Short mmCIF file of C-alpha atoms and ligand atoms in Angstrom, two decimals:
data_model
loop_
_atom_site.label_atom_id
_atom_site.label_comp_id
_atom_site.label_asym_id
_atom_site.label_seq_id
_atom_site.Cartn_x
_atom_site.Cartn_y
_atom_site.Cartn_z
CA UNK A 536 9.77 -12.92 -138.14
CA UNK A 537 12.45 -13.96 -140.70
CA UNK A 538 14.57 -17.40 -139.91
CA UNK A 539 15.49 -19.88 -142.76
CA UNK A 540 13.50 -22.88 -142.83
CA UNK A 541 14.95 -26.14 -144.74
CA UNK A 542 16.93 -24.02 -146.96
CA UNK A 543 14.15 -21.93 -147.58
CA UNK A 544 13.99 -17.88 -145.69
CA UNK A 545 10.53 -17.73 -144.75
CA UNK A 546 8.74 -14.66 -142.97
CA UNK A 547 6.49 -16.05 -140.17
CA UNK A 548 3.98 -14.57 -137.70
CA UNK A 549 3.74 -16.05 -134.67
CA UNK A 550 4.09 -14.94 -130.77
CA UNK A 551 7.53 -14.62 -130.06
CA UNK A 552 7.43 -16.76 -126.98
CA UNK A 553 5.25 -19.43 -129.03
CA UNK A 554 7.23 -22.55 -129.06
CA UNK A 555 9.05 -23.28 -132.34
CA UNK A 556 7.57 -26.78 -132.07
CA UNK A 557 3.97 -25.14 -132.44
CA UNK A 558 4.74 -22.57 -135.02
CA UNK A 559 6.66 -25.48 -137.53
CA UNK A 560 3.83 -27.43 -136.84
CA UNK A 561 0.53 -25.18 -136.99
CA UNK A 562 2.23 -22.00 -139.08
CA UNK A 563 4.41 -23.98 -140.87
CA UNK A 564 2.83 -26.71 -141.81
CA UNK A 565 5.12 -28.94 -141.38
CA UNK A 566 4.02 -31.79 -138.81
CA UNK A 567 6.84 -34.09 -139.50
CA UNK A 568 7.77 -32.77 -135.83
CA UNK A 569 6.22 -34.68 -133.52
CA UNK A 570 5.21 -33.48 -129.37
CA UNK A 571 6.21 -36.30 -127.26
CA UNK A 572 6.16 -34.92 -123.51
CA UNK A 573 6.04 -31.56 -123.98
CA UNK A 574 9.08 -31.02 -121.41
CA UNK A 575 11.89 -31.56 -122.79
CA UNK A 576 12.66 -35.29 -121.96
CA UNK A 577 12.18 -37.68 -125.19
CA UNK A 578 13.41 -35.82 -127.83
CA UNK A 579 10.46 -36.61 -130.29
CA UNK A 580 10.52 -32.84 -131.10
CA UNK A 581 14.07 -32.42 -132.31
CA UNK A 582 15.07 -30.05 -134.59
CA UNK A 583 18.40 -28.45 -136.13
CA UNK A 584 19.25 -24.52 -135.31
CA UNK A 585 21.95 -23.49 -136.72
CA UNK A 586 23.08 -27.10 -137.03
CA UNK A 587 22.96 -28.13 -133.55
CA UNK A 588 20.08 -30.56 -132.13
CA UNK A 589 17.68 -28.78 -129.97
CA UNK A 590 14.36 -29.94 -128.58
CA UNK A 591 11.43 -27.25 -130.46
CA UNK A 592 8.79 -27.56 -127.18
CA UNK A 593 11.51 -25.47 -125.21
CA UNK A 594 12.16 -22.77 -127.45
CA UNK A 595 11.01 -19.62 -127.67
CA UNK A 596 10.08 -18.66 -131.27
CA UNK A 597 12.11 -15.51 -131.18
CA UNK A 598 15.42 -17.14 -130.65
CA UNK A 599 15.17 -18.44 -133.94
CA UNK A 600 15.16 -15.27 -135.57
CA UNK A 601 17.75 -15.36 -138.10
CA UNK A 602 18.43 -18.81 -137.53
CA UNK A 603 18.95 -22.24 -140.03
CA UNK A 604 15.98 -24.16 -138.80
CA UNK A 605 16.25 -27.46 -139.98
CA UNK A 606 13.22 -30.19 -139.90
CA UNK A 607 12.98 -33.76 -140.53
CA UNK A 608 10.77 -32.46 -144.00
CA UNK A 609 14.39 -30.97 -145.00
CA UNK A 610 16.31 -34.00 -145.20
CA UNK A 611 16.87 -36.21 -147.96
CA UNK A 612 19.56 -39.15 -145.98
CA UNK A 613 19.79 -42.39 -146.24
CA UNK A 614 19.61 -43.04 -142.93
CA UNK A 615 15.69 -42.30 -143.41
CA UNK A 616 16.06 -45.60 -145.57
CA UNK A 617 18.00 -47.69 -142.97
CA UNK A 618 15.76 -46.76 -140.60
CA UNK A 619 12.81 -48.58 -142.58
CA UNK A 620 15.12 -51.27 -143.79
CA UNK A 621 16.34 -52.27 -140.34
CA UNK A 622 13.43 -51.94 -138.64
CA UNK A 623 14.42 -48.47 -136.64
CA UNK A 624 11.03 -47.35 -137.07
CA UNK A 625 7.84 -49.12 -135.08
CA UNK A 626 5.07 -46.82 -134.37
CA UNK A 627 7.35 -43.82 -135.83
CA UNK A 628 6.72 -41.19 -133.23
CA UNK A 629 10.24 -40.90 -131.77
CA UNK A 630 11.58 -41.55 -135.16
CA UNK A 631 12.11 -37.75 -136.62
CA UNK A 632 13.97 -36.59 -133.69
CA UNK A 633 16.12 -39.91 -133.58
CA UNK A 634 17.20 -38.64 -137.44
CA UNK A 635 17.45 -35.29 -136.76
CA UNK A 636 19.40 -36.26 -133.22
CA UNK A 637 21.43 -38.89 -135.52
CA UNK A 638 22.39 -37.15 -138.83
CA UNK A 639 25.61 -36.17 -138.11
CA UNK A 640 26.43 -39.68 -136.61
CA UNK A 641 29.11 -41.24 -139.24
CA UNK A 642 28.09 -44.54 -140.10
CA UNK A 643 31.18 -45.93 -138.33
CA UNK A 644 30.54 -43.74 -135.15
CA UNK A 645 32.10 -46.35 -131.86
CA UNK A 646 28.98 -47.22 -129.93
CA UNK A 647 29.13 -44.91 -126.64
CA UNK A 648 28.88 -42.15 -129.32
CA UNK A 649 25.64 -43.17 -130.84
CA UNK A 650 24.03 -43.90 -127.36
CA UNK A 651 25.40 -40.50 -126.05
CA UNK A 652 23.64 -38.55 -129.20
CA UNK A 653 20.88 -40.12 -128.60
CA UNK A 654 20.82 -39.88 -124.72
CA UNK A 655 17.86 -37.36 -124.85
CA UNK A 656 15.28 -39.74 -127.32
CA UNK A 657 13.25 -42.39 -125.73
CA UNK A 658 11.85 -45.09 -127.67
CA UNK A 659 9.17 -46.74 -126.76
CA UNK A 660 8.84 -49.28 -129.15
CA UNK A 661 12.11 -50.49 -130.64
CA UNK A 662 14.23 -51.13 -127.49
CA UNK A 663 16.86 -48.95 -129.39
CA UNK A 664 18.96 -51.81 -130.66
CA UNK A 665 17.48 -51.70 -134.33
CA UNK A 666 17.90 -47.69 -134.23
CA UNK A 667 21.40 -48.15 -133.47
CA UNK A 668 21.66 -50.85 -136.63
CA UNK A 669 19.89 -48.50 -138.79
CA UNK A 670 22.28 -45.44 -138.04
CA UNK A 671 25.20 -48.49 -138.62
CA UNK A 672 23.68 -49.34 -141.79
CA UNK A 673 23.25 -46.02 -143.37
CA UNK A 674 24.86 -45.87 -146.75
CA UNK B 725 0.52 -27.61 -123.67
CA UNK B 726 -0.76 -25.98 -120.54
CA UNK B 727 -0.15 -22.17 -121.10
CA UNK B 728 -1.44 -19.67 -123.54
CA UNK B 729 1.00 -17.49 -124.89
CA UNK B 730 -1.08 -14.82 -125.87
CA UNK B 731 -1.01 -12.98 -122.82
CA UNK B 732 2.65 -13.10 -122.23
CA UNK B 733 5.28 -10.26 -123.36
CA UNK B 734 8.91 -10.33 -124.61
CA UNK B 735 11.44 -8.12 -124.30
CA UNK B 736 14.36 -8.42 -126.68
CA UNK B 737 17.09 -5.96 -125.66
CA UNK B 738 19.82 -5.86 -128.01
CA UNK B 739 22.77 -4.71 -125.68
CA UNK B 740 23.11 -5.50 -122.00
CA UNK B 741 23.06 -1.79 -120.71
CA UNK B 742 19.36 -1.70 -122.75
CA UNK B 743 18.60 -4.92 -120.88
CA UNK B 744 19.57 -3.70 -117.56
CA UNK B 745 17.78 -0.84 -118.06
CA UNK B 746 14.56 -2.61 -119.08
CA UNK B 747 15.02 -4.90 -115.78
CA UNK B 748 14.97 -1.65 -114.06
CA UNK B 749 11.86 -0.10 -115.20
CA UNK B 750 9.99 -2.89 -116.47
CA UNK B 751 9.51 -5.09 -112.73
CA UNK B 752 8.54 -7.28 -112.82
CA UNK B 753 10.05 -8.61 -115.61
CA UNK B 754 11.75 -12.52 -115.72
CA UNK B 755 14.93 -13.32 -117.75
CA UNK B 756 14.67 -16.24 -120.38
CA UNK B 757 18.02 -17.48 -121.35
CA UNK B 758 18.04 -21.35 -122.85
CA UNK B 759 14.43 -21.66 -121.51
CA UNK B 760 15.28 -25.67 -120.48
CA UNK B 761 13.56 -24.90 -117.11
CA UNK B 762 11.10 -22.01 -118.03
CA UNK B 763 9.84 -23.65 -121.00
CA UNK B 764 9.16 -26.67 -118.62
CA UNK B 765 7.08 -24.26 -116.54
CA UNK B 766 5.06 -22.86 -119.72
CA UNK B 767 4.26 -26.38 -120.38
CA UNK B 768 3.30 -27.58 -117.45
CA UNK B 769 0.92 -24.52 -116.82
CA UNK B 770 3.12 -23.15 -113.70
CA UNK B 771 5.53 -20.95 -115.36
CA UNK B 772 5.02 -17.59 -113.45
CA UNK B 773 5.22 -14.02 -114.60
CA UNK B 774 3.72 -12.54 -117.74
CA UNK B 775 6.85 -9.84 -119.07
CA UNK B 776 10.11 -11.92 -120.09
CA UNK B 777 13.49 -10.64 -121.14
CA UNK B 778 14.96 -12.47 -123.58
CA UNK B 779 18.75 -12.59 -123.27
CA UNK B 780 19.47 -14.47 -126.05
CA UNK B 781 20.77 -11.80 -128.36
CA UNK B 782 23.46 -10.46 -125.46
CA UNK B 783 26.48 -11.96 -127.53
CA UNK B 784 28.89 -11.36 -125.02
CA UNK B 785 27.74 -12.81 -122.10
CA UNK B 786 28.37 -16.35 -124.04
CA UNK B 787 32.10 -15.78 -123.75
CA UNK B 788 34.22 -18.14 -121.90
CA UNK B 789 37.53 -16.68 -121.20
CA UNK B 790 40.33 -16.31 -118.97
CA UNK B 791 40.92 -13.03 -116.76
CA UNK B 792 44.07 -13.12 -115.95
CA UNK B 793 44.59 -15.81 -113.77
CA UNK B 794 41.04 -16.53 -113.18
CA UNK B 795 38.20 -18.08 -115.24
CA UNK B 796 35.74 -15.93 -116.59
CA UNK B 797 32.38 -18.05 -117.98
CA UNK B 798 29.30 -15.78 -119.24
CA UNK B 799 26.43 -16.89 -117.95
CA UNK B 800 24.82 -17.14 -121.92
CA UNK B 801 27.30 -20.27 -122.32
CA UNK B 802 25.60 -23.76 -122.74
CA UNK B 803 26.86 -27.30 -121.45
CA UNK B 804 28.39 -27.70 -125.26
CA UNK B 805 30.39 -24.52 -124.94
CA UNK B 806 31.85 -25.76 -121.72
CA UNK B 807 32.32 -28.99 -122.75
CA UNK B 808 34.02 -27.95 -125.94
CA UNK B 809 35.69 -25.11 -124.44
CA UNK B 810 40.01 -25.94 -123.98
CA UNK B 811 40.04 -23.68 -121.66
CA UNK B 812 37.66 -24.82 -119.19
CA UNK B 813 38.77 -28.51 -119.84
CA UNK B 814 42.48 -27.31 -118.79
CA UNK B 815 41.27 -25.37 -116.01
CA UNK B 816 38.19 -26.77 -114.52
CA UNK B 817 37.70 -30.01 -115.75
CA UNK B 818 34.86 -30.72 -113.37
CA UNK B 819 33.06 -29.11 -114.78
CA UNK B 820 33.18 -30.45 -118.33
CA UNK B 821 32.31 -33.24 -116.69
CA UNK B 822 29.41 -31.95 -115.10
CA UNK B 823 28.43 -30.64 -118.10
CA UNK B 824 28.55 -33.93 -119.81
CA UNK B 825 26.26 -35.07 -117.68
CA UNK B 826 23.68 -33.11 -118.10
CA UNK B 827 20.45 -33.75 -120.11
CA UNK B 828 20.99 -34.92 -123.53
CA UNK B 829 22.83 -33.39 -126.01
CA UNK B 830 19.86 -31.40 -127.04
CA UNK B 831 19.58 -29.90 -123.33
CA UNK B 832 23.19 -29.23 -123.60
CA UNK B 833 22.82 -27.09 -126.73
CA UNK B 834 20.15 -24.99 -125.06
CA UNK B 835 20.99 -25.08 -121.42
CA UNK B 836 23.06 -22.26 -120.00
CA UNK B 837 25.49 -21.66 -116.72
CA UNK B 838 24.21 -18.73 -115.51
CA UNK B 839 20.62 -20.33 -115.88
CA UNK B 840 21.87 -23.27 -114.24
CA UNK B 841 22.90 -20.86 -111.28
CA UNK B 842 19.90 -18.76 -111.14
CA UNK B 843 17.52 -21.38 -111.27
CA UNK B 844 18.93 -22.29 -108.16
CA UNK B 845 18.02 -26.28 -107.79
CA UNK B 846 19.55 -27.78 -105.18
CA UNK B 847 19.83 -30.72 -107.61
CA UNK B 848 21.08 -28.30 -110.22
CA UNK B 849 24.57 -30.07 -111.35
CA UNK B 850 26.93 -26.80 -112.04
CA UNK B 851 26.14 -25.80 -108.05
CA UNK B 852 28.96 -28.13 -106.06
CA UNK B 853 31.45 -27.33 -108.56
CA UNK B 854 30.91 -23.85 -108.29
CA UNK B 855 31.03 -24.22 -104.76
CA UNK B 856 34.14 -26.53 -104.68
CA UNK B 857 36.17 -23.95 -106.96
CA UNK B 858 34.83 -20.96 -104.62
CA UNK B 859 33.61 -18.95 -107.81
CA UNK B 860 32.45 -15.87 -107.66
CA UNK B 861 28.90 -14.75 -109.23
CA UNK B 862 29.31 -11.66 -110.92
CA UNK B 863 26.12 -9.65 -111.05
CA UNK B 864 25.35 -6.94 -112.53
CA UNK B 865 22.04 -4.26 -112.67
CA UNK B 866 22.14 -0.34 -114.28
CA UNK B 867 22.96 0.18 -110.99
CA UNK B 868 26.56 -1.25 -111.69
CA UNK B 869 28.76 -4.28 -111.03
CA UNK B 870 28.43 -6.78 -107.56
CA UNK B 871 30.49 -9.47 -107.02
CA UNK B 872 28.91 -12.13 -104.68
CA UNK B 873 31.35 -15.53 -103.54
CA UNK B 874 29.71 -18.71 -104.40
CA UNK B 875 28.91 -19.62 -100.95
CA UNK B 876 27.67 -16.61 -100.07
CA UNK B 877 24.99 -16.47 -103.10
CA UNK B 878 22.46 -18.92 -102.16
CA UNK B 879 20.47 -18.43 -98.50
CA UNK B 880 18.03 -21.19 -98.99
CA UNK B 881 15.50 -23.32 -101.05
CA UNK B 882 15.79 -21.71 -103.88
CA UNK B 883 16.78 -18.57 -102.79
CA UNK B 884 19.56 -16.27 -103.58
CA UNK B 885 21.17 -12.97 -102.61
CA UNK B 886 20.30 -12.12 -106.54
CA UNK B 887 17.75 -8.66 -106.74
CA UNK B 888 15.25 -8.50 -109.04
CA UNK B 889 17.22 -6.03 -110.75
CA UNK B 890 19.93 -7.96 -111.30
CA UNK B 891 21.11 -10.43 -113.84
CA UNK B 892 24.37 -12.70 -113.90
CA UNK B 893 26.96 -12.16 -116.16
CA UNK B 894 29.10 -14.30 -115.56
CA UNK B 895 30.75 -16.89 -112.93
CA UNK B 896 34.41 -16.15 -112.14
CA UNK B 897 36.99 -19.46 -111.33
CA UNK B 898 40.22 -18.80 -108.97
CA UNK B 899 42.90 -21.04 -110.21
CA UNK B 900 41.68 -24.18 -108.33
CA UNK B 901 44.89 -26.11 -106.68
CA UNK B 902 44.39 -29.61 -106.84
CA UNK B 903 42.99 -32.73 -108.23
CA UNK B 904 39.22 -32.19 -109.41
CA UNK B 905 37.20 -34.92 -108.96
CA UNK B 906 32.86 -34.79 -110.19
CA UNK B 907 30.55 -37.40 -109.77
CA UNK B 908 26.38 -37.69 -110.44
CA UNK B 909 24.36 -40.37 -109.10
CA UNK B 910 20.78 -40.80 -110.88
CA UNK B 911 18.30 -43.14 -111.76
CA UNK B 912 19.93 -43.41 -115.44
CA UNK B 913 22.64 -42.39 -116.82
CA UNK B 914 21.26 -39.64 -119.04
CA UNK B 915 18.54 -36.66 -118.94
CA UNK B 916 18.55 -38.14 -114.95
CA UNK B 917 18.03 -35.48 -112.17
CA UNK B 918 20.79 -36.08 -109.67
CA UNK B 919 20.05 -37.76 -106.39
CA UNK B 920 23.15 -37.32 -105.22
CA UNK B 921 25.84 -34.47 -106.94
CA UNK B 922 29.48 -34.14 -105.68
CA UNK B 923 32.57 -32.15 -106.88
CA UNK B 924 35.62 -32.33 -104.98
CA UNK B 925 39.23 -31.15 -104.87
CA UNK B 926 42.03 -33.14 -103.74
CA UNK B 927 44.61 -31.11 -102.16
CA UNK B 928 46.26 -30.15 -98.59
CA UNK B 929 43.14 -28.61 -97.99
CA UNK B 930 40.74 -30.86 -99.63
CA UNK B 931 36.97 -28.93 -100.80
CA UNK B 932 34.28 -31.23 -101.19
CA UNK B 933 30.45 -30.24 -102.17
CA UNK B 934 27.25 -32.01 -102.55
CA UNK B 935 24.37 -30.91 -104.23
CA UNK B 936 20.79 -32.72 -103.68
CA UNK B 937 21.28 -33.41 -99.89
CA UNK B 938 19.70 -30.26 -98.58
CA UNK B 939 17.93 -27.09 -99.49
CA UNK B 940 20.98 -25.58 -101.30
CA UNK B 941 24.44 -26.99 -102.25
CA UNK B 942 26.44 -27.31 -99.12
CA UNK B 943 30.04 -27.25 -98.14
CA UNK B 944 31.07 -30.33 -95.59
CA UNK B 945 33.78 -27.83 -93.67
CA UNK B 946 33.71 -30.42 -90.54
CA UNK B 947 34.61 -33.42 -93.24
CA UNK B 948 37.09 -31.34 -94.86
CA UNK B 949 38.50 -30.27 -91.61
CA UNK B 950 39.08 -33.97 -90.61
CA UNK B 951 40.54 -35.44 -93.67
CA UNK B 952 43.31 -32.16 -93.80
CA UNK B 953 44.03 -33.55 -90.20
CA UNK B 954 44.66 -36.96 -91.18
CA UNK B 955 41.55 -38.64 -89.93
CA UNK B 956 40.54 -42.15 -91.50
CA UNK B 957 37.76 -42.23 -94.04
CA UNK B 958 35.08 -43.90 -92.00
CA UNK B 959 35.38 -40.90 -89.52
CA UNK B 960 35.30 -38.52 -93.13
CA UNK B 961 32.27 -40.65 -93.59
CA UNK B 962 30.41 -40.44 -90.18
CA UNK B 963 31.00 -36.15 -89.79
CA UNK B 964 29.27 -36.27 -93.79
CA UNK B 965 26.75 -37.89 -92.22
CA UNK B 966 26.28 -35.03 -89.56
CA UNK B 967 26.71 -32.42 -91.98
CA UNK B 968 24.25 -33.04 -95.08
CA UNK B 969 20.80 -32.65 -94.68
CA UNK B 970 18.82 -35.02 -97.12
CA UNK B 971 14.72 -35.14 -97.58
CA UNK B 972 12.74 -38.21 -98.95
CA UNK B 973 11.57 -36.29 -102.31
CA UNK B 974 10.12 -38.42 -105.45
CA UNK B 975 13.58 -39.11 -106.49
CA UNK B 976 14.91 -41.08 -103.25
CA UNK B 977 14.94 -41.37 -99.71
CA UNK B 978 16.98 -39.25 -97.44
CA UNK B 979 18.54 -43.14 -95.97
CA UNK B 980 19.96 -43.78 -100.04
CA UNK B 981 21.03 -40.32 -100.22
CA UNK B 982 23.13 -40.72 -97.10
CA UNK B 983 24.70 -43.83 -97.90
CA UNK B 984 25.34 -42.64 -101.39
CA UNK B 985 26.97 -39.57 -99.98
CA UNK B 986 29.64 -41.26 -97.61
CA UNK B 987 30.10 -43.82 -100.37
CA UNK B 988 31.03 -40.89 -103.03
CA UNK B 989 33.71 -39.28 -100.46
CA UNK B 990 35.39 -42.36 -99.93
CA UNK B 991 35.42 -43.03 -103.65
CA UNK B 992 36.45 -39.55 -104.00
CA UNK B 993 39.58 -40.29 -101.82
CA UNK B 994 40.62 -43.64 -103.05
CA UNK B 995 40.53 -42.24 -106.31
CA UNK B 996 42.24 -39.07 -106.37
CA UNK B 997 44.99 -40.68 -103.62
C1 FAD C 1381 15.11 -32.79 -120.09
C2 FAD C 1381 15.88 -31.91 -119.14
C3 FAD C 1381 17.01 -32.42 -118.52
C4 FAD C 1381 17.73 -31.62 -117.62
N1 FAD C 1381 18.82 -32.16 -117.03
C5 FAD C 1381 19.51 -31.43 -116.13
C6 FAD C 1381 20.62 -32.00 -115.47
O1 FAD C 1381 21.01 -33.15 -115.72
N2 FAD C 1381 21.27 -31.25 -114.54
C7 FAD C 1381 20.89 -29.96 -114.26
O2 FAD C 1381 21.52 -29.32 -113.41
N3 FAD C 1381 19.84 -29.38 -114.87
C8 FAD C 1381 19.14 -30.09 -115.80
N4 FAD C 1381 18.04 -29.53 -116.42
C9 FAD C 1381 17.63 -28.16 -116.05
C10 FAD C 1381 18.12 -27.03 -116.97
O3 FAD C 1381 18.44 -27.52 -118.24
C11 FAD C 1381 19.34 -26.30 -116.40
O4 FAD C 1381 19.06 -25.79 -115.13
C12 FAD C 1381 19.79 -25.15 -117.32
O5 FAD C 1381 21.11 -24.81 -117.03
C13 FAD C 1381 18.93 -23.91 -117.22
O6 FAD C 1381 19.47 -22.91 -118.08
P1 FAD C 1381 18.57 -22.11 -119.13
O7 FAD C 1381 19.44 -21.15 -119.82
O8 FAD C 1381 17.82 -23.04 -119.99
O9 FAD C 1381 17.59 -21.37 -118.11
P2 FAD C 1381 16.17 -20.68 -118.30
O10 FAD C 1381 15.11 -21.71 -118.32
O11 FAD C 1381 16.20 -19.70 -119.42
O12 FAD C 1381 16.12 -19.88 -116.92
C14 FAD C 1381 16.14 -20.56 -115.68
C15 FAD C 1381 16.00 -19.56 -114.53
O13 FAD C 1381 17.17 -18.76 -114.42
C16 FAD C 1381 16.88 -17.37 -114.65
N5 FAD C 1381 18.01 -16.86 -115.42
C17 FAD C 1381 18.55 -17.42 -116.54
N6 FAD C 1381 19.67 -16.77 -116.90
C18 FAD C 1381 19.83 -15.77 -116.01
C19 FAD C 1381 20.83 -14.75 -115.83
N7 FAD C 1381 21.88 -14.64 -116.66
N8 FAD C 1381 20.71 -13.88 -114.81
C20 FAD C 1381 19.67 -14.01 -113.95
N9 FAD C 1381 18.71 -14.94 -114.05
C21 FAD C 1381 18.79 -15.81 -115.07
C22 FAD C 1381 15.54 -17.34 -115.32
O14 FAD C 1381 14.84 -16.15 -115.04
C23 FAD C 1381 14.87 -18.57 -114.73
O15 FAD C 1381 14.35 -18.26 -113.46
C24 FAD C 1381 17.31 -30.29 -117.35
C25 FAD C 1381 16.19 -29.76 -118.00
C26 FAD C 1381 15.47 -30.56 -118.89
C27 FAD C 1381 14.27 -29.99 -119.59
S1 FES C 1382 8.11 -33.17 -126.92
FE1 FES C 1382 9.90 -32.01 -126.83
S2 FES C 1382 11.22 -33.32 -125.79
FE2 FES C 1382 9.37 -34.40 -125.67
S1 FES C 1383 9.20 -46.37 -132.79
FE1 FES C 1383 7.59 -46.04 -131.41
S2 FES C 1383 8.55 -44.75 -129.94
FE2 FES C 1383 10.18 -45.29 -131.19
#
């Protein structure tokens, strides 16, 4: 099945209702991704299609088809580096889907914005306040 | 990840008379639109069914648009579509609000209306404004076109007047007179599952329904009867009481629910006074 991945088109075969978090991960490669719950609620599996933050446990593979997938091993930010500067990252599992959820934060974003992009990533380790200094940070 | 996929079949219809069709003679057969609650199934190992029917490609059912003077919203929109759409913020802004609240953004992206609807939760946050707006579910088979009213589409836990044949298009909105008022109560303020779910309409004739407090989202008619007569709020508040029908569930009792509920219609008519 043709999608673009990072930038990239790629022809993958994988079960169509496989979940795009498996098939980036196990096809792909690409384990940048992480699985969190597995349901839908943290957010460590976030993901770009067609621009737009989506969680890759809950989605079929075939709705991708044709789609800009976007994973954390296709962005080159500095927000990665604020997030090690500032302390953003702890133990690093939520951290890929907090960037991908974050990206298209501006720097400058008011507060309730941040928290409301990032309403669907738990962190388990940070207690969010250095993830929202990081995303400040970002130059 | 609790089931295998192997075993399970897709269906990916390109038009909507080719998936009707395939509904037809391919029972049983489930339809898969954002997946936010199937995928939650296939995860947990209780997702049922083996054939699927992937709607996803059925462009047009994502429109949101206005027939003449009602709403038309295809049941392939998401929250962000609603939330984004003018047109629904002009003309039902409850439920841009109730759309707001739902999930996280990532949900929102992926969740749709008409999945919202099917699913049928009775904690599912679309339901009471649906039910406050009296939409109309428009469903459709190869069979042709049904139009079902809101309250007339649910008959229990769960349970809808929807065959197995049939898929929503789209839910229609009557130009709703009034002030629209939503409001969720959950444990947090994000990716929460409501306890207690109201949308309301301030007018003459006030509509007010809750979602969470029994095995479907219910209309108060006796409440609404009483405050279109005049009747103080702590008698609005004691008929509520009569009328919903709230279970202790993991979430919350049926006690908090209660109090929650009379507390929401009285802040529901302060508010919109
Ligand atoms: C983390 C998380 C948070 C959530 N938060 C909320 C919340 O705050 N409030 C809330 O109400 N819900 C919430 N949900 C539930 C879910 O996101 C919504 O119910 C969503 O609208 C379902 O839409 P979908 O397109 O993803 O449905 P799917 O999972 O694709 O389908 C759901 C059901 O509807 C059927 N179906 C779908 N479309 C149609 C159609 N057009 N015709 C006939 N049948 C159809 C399917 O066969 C299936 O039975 C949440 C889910 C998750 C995972
Ligand atoms: S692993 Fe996908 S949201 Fe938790
Ligand atoms: S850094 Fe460990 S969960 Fe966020």
């Amino acid at each position: 099945m043709k999608f673009t991945l990072n930038g990239k088109k790629v022809d993958v075969k994988a079960h169509p209702m496989a979940r795009l978090l498996d098939v980036l991960r196990e096809e792909c490669g690409l384990t940048g991704t992480k699985e969190g719950c597995g349901e839908g609620e943290c957010g460590a599996c976030t993901v770009l299609v067609d621009g737009k933050p989506v969680v890759s446990c809950l989605v079929p593979f075939a709705q991708v088809r044709g789609a800009k997938v976007r994973t954390i091993e296709g962005v080159q930010d500095p927000l990665q580096k604020a997030f090690v500067t500032e302390g953003g990252a702890q133990c690093g599992i939520c951290t890929p889907g907090m960037i991908m959820a974050s990206l298209h934060l501006k720097s400058d974003a008011p507060p309730e914005e941040v928290r409301a992009a990032l309403a669907g990533n738990l962190c388990r380790c940070t207690g969010y306040t250095a993830i929202y200094r990081s995303i400040r940070k970002r130059r | 990840m609790r089931t295998a996929v192997s075993p399970l079949e897709l269906l990916e219809p390109r038009t909507l008379p080719e998936a009707l069709r395939m509904l037809r003679d391919r029972r049983p057969v489930t339809p898969l639109a954002g997946a936010t609650d199937l995928y939650v199934g296939l995860n947990f190992g209780t997702l049922n069914g083996r054939r699927f029917l992937d709607l996803s490609r059925l462009e047009p059912l994502r429109a949101i648009r206005a027939r003449g003077a009602s709403l038309s919203i295809g049941a392939l929109a998401t929250y962000t579509d609603v939330i984004r759409s003018p047109l629904v913020r002009r003309r039902l802004p409850m439920l841009a609000a109730a759309a707001r609240e739902v999930g996280g953004v990532q949900i929102q992206n992926r969740g749709t209306i008409g999945g919202n609807v099917a699913n049928g939760s009775p904690a599912g946050d679309t339901l009471p404004v649906f039910a406050a707006a009296e939409a109309t579910v428009v469903l459709r088979s190869a069979a042709g076109e049904r139009r079902v009213a809101f309250a007339e589409f649910y008959t229990g836990y769960r349970k809808s007047v929807m065959r197995d044949d049939e898929l929503i298009v789209a839910l229609e909105v009557p130009p709703v007179p009034g002030k629209q008022w939503f409001r969720k109560v959950g444990t947090r303020l994000a990716q929460a599952i409501s306890k207690v779910v109201i949308a309301a309409v301030r007018a003459p004739r006030s509509r007010i329904a809750l979602g969470s407090v029994g095995p479907t989202v219910l209309r108060v008619p006796r409440t609404e009867e009483a405050l279109a007569a005049g009747a103080p709020i702590a008698e609005a508040r004691r008929l509520l009481q009569e009328e919903i029908r709230p279970i202790d569930d993991l979430r919350s009792t049926a006690a908090y629910r209660r109090r929650v509920a009379a507390n929401l219609i009285a802040r529901f008519w302060s508010e919109t006074s």
